[in-house]
Amino acid sequence: EAGVTQFPSHSVIEKGQTVTLRCDPISGHDNLYWYRRVMGKEIKFLLHFVKESKQDESGMPNNRFLAERTGGTYSTLKVQPAELEDSGVYFCASSQLGQGRTDTQYFGPGTRLTVL
Amino acid sequence: AQTVTQSQPEMSVQEAETVTLSCTYDTSESDYYLFWYKQPPSRQMILVIRQEAYKQQNATENRFSVNFQKAAKSFSLKISDSQLGDAAMYFCASTGGATNKLIFGTGTLLAVQP
């Protein structure tokens, strides 16, 4: 079974440009999470999808970030326009839809974003 | 706000020895889960072990075990018979809120010396 995949693995862009990150969850996983780790700091939650619906987007930094999950399958996270402080590693994770219990989140390898 | 604290930025252990990584957390949730994840260099983050807060028994997975002290809000990871492949960044995490989002600590970088 394929794990969580993310594309691209690295992205270097200039301030003001737009970047779109993609995440493909494990097949059959309804929960999809985005996290971000800024250099040297903790991994922070950005948002959570259940199928195609945004369940919690309390961690999104500002309106320059837009996440979508088309048809409840893959998800994209677009940053427009990118700022220097957006640099970091963006992780995606997926889990099965539990029945009142927490299922383990499986992580992708991350996308390292560098904004110059 | 829920927090997870890992007070050891770096640790080192000799191969075949035992090492303990510390983690404390703060949560207002009555039902929550705790996790240790491992991220080897340039590789994917994988689950090492998980603990349900309602269970008193400490979780164990082969050479990995936890010391869960609920009253003290402590959740340390013990690695026995350390191997070179255990070298990685270790993250402690707890679930936070109804969506089960993870709250992470800053990580502990573990080096294993041959």
Short mmCIF file of C-alpha atoms in Angstrom, two decimals:
data_model
loop_
_atom_site.label_atom_id
_atom_site.label_comp_id
_atom_site.label_asym_id
_atom_site.label_seq_id
_atom_site.Cartn_x
_atom_site.Cartn_y
_atom_site.Cartn_z
CA GLU A 1 0.00 0.00 0.00
CA ALA A 2 1.37 3.40 -0.97
CA GLY A 3 2.02 5.85 1.81
CA VAL A 4 1.30 9.55 1.92
CA THR A 5 3.07 11.31 -0.91
CA GLN A 6 3.87 14.97 -1.33
CA PHE A 7 5.01 17.00 -4.30
CA PRO A 8 7.35 18.72 -4.79
CA SER A 9 9.96 17.61 -2.30
CA HIS A 10 11.67 20.98 -2.51
CA SER A 11 10.59 24.36 -3.80
CA VAL A 12 12.60 27.55 -3.96
CA ILE A 13 10.71 30.67 -4.92
CA GLU A 14 11.07 34.40 -4.61
CA LYS A 15 9.05 36.57 -2.33
CA GLY A 16 5.79 37.51 -3.97
CA GLN A 17 5.54 34.41 -6.11
CA THR A 18 2.92 31.70 -5.82
CA VAL A 19 3.57 28.09 -4.88
CA THR A 20 1.22 25.13 -4.75
CA LEU A 21 1.99 22.08 -2.67
CA ARG A 22 0.24 18.79 -3.25
CA CYS A 23 -0.54 15.91 -0.93
CA ASP A 24 -1.89 12.49 -1.84
CA PRO A 25 -3.15 10.68 1.25
CA ILE A 26 -3.27 6.96 1.77
CA SER A 27 -6.14 5.53 -0.22
CA GLY A 28 -9.30 5.32 1.87
CA HIS A 29 -8.16 7.83 4.48
CA ASP A 30 -10.83 10.45 4.98
CA ASN A 31 -8.84 12.60 7.38
CA LEU A 32 -6.15 14.81 5.90
CA TYR A 33 -4.00 17.21 7.89
CA TRP A 34 -1.49 19.88 6.96
CA TYR A 35 1.31 20.85 9.32
CA ARG A 36 4.30 23.14 9.03
CA ARG A 37 7.68 23.19 10.72
CA VAL A 38 9.61 26.42 10.66
CA MET A 39 13.36 25.92 11.15
CA GLY A 40 14.20 24.93 14.71
CA LYS A 41 10.66 25.21 15.97
CA GLU A 42 7.88 22.78 16.64
CA ILE A 43 5.65 21.27 13.99
CA LYS A 44 2.43 23.26 13.95
CA PHE A 45 -1.02 22.31 12.78
CA LEU A 46 -2.44 24.23 9.85
CA LEU A 47 -5.75 22.59 8.97
CA HIS A 48 -7.78 19.42 8.83
CA PHE A 49 -10.04 18.00 6.13
CA VAL A 50 -12.62 15.30 6.52
CA LYS A 51 -13.18 14.14 2.98
CA GLU A 52 -13.60 17.37 1.02
CA SER A 53 -14.77 19.50 3.96
CA LYS A 54 -12.55 21.72 6.06
CA GLN A 55 -13.07 20.60 9.63
CA ASP A 56 -10.62 22.90 11.34
CA GLU A 57 -8.52 25.62 9.77
CA SER A 58 -7.59 27.38 12.98
CA GLY A 59 -3.88 27.00 12.30
CA MET A 60 -3.80 28.74 8.94
CA PRO A 61 -1.50 31.74 9.36
CA ASN A 62 -3.40 34.20 7.17
CA ASN A 63 -5.42 34.53 4.00
CA ARG A 64 -2.39 34.07 1.79
CA PHE A 65 -2.80 30.36 2.41
CA LEU A 66 -5.53 28.46 0.61
CA ALA A 67 -6.12 24.74 0.98
CA GLU A 68 -8.43 22.60 -1.08
CA ARG A 69 -9.25 18.95 -1.27
CA THR A 70 -10.92 18.10 -4.52
CA GLY A 71 -13.41 15.27 -4.31
CA GLY A 72 -12.04 14.19 -0.99
CA THR A 73 -8.91 12.75 -2.55
CA TYR A 74 -5.69 14.73 -2.91
CA SER A 75 -5.19 18.14 -1.35
CA THR A 76 -3.37 21.26 -2.41
CA LEU A 77 -2.01 24.07 -0.32
CA LYS A 78 -1.39 27.31 -2.19
CA VAL A 79 0.61 30.20 -0.85
CA GLN A 80 -0.01 33.46 -2.68
CA PRO A 81 1.92 35.69 -2.48
CA ALA A 82 4.73 33.97 -0.61
CA GLU A 83 6.60 35.82 2.12
CA LEU A 84 9.99 35.10 3.69
CA GLU A 85 8.39 33.79 6.89
CA ASP A 86 6.55 31.10 4.94
CA SER A 87 9.79 29.14 4.56
CA GLY A 88 9.74 25.79 6.28
CA VAL A 89 8.80 22.17 5.81
CA TYR A 90 5.15 21.47 5.08
CA PHE A 91 3.93 18.07 6.13
CA CYS A 92 0.77 16.30 5.16
CA ALA A 93 -0.72 13.45 7.17
CA SER A 94 -3.72 11.22 6.74
CA SER A 95 -5.72 8.88 8.91
CA GLN A 96 -8.79 6.74 8.69
CA LEU A 97 -12.06 8.16 9.90
CA GLY A 98 -12.26 6.81 13.42
CA GLN A 99 -15.38 6.02 15.36
CA GLY A 100 -14.83 8.24 18.35
CA ARG A 101 -11.26 7.02 18.65
CA THR A 102 -8.08 8.52 17.32
CA ASP A 103 -6.49 6.76 14.43
CA THR A 104 -2.81 7.10 13.85
CA GLN A 105 -1.79 9.85 11.48
CA TYR A 106 0.61 8.76 8.76
CA PHE A 107 2.93 11.44 7.50
CA GLY A 108 4.29 12.27 4.10
CA PRO A 109 7.94 13.13 3.55
CA GLY A 110 7.23 16.85 3.54
CA THR A 111 7.83 19.69 1.11
CA ARG A 112 10.70 21.98 1.96
CA LEU A 113 9.74 25.50 0.91
CA THR A 114 12.35 28.23 0.70
CA VAL A 115 11.24 31.77 0.01
CA LEU A 116 14.07 34.10 -1.02
CA ALA B 1 -3.49 26.43 25.14
CA GLN B 2 -2.24 22.90 24.83
CA THR B 3 1.51 22.53 24.80
CA VAL B 4 4.10 19.79 24.51
CA THR B 5 7.61 20.36 25.82
CA GLN B 6 10.74 18.44 24.98
CA SER B 7 13.52 19.84 27.10
CA GLN B 8 16.38 17.92 25.47
CA PRO B 9 17.28 19.37 22.06
CA GLU B 10 19.99 16.72 21.59
CA MET B 11 20.86 13.40 23.15
CA SER B 12 23.55 10.83 22.55
CA VAL B 13 23.71 7.14 23.40
CA GLN B 14 26.18 4.34 22.86
CA GLU B 15 25.08 1.45 20.70
CA ALA B 16 23.40 -1.29 22.78
CA GLU B 17 22.80 1.09 25.67
CA THR B 18 19.50 2.53 26.91
CA VAL B 19 18.36 6.12 26.54
CA THR B 20 15.32 8.01 27.78
CA LEU B 21 13.83 10.99 26.00
CA SER B 22 11.71 13.36 28.06
CA CYS B 23 8.38 14.91 27.23
CA THR B 24 5.87 16.85 29.26
CA TYR B 25 2.53 18.13 28.10
CA ASP B 26 -0.31 20.30 29.21
CA THR B 27 -3.87 19.69 28.15
CA SER B 28 -7.37 20.46 29.32
CA GLU B 29 -8.80 17.50 27.44
CA SER B 30 -10.10 14.58 29.46
CA ASP B 31 -9.61 12.09 26.66
CA TYR B 32 -6.42 12.37 24.66
CA TYR B 33 -3.65 10.40 23.05
CA LEU B 34 0.10 10.72 23.17
CA PHE B 35 2.56 9.78 20.48
CA TRP B 36 6.23 9.51 19.76
CA TYR B 37 7.22 9.97 16.14
CA LYS B 38 10.66 9.39 14.66
CA GLN B 39 12.12 11.19 11.67
CA PRO B 40 15.39 9.73 10.39
CA PRO B 41 17.63 12.06 8.35
CA SER B 42 16.02 12.89 5.00
CA ARG B 43 13.31 10.35 5.57
CA GLN B 44 9.66 10.20 6.40
CA MET B 45 8.28 10.68 9.89
CA ILE B 46 6.98 7.41 11.29
CA LEU B 47 5.07 6.47 14.39
CA VAL B 48 7.13 4.85 17.11
CA ILE B 49 4.55 4.35 19.83
CA ARG B 50 1.19 5.64 21.02
CA GLN B 51 -0.51 5.79 24.39
CA GLU B 52 -4.16 6.25 25.18
CA ALA B 53 -4.51 8.50 28.22
CA TYR B 54 -7.30 6.39 29.68
CA LYS B 55 -5.01 3.37 29.84
CA GLN B 56 -2.85 3.04 32.90
CA GLN B 57 -0.57 0.44 31.39
CA ASN B 58 2.49 1.84 29.65
CA ALA B 59 2.67 1.12 25.93
CA THR B 60 5.50 -1.03 24.62
CA GLU B 61 6.69 -1.75 21.09
CA ASN B 62 9.68 -4.08 20.99
CA ARG B 63 12.68 -2.03 22.20
CA PHE B 64 10.58 1.08 22.69
CA SER B 65 8.53 1.74 25.80
CA VAL B 66 7.00 4.73 27.49
CA ASN B 67 6.74 5.89 31.06
CA PHE B 68 3.35 7.60 31.20
CA GLN B 69 2.74 9.60 34.36
CA LYS B 70 -0.71 11.10 33.90
CA ALA B 71 -0.81 13.18 37.07
CA ALA B 72 2.57 14.67 36.30
CA LYS B 73 1.69 15.03 32.60
CA SER B 74 4.87 13.29 31.64
CA PHE B 75 5.40 10.92 28.74
CA SER B 76 9.00 9.78 28.33
CA LEU B 77 10.30 7.35 25.72
CA LYS B 78 12.81 4.66 26.60
CA ILE B 79 14.85 3.04 23.88
CA SER B 80 16.57 -0.15 24.96
CA ASP B 81 19.51 -1.81 23.20
CA SER B 82 19.98 1.25 21.00
CA GLN B 83 20.89 0.61 17.39
CA LEU B 84 22.52 2.80 14.78
CA GLY B 85 19.21 2.95 12.94
CA ASP B 86 17.61 4.64 15.93
CA ALA B 87 19.48 7.84 15.15
CA ALA B 88 16.80 10.36 14.26
CA MET B 89 14.80 13.35 15.39
CA TYR B 90 12.14 12.25 17.86
CA PHE B 91 8.95 14.22 18.28
CA CYS B 92 6.52 13.91 21.13
CA ALA B 93 2.92 14.83 20.34
CA SER B 94 -0.51 14.88 21.89
CA THR B 95 -3.92 15.13 20.36
CA GLY B 96 -5.69 18.43 20.85
CA GLY B 97 -9.35 19.03 20.45
CA ALA B 98 -12.20 17.40 18.63
CA THR B 99 -10.37 17.18 15.32
CA ASN B 100 -7.52 15.15 16.79
CA LYS B 101 -4.94 17.53 15.43
CA LEU B 102 -1.49 16.86 16.85
CA ILE B 103 0.35 19.24 19.13
CA PHE B 104 4.09 18.66 18.80
CA GLY B 105 7.14 19.35 20.88
CA THR B 106 10.26 20.86 19.34
CA GLY B 107 11.96 17.50 18.97
CA THR B 108 15.01 15.72 20.36
CA LEU B 109 17.85 14.82 18.02
CA LEU B 110 19.23 11.45 19.04
CA ALA B 111 22.71 10.37 18.00
CA VAL B 112 23.80 6.76 18.39
CA GLN B 113 27.53 6.22 18.79
CA PRO B 114 29.06 2.93 17.55
#
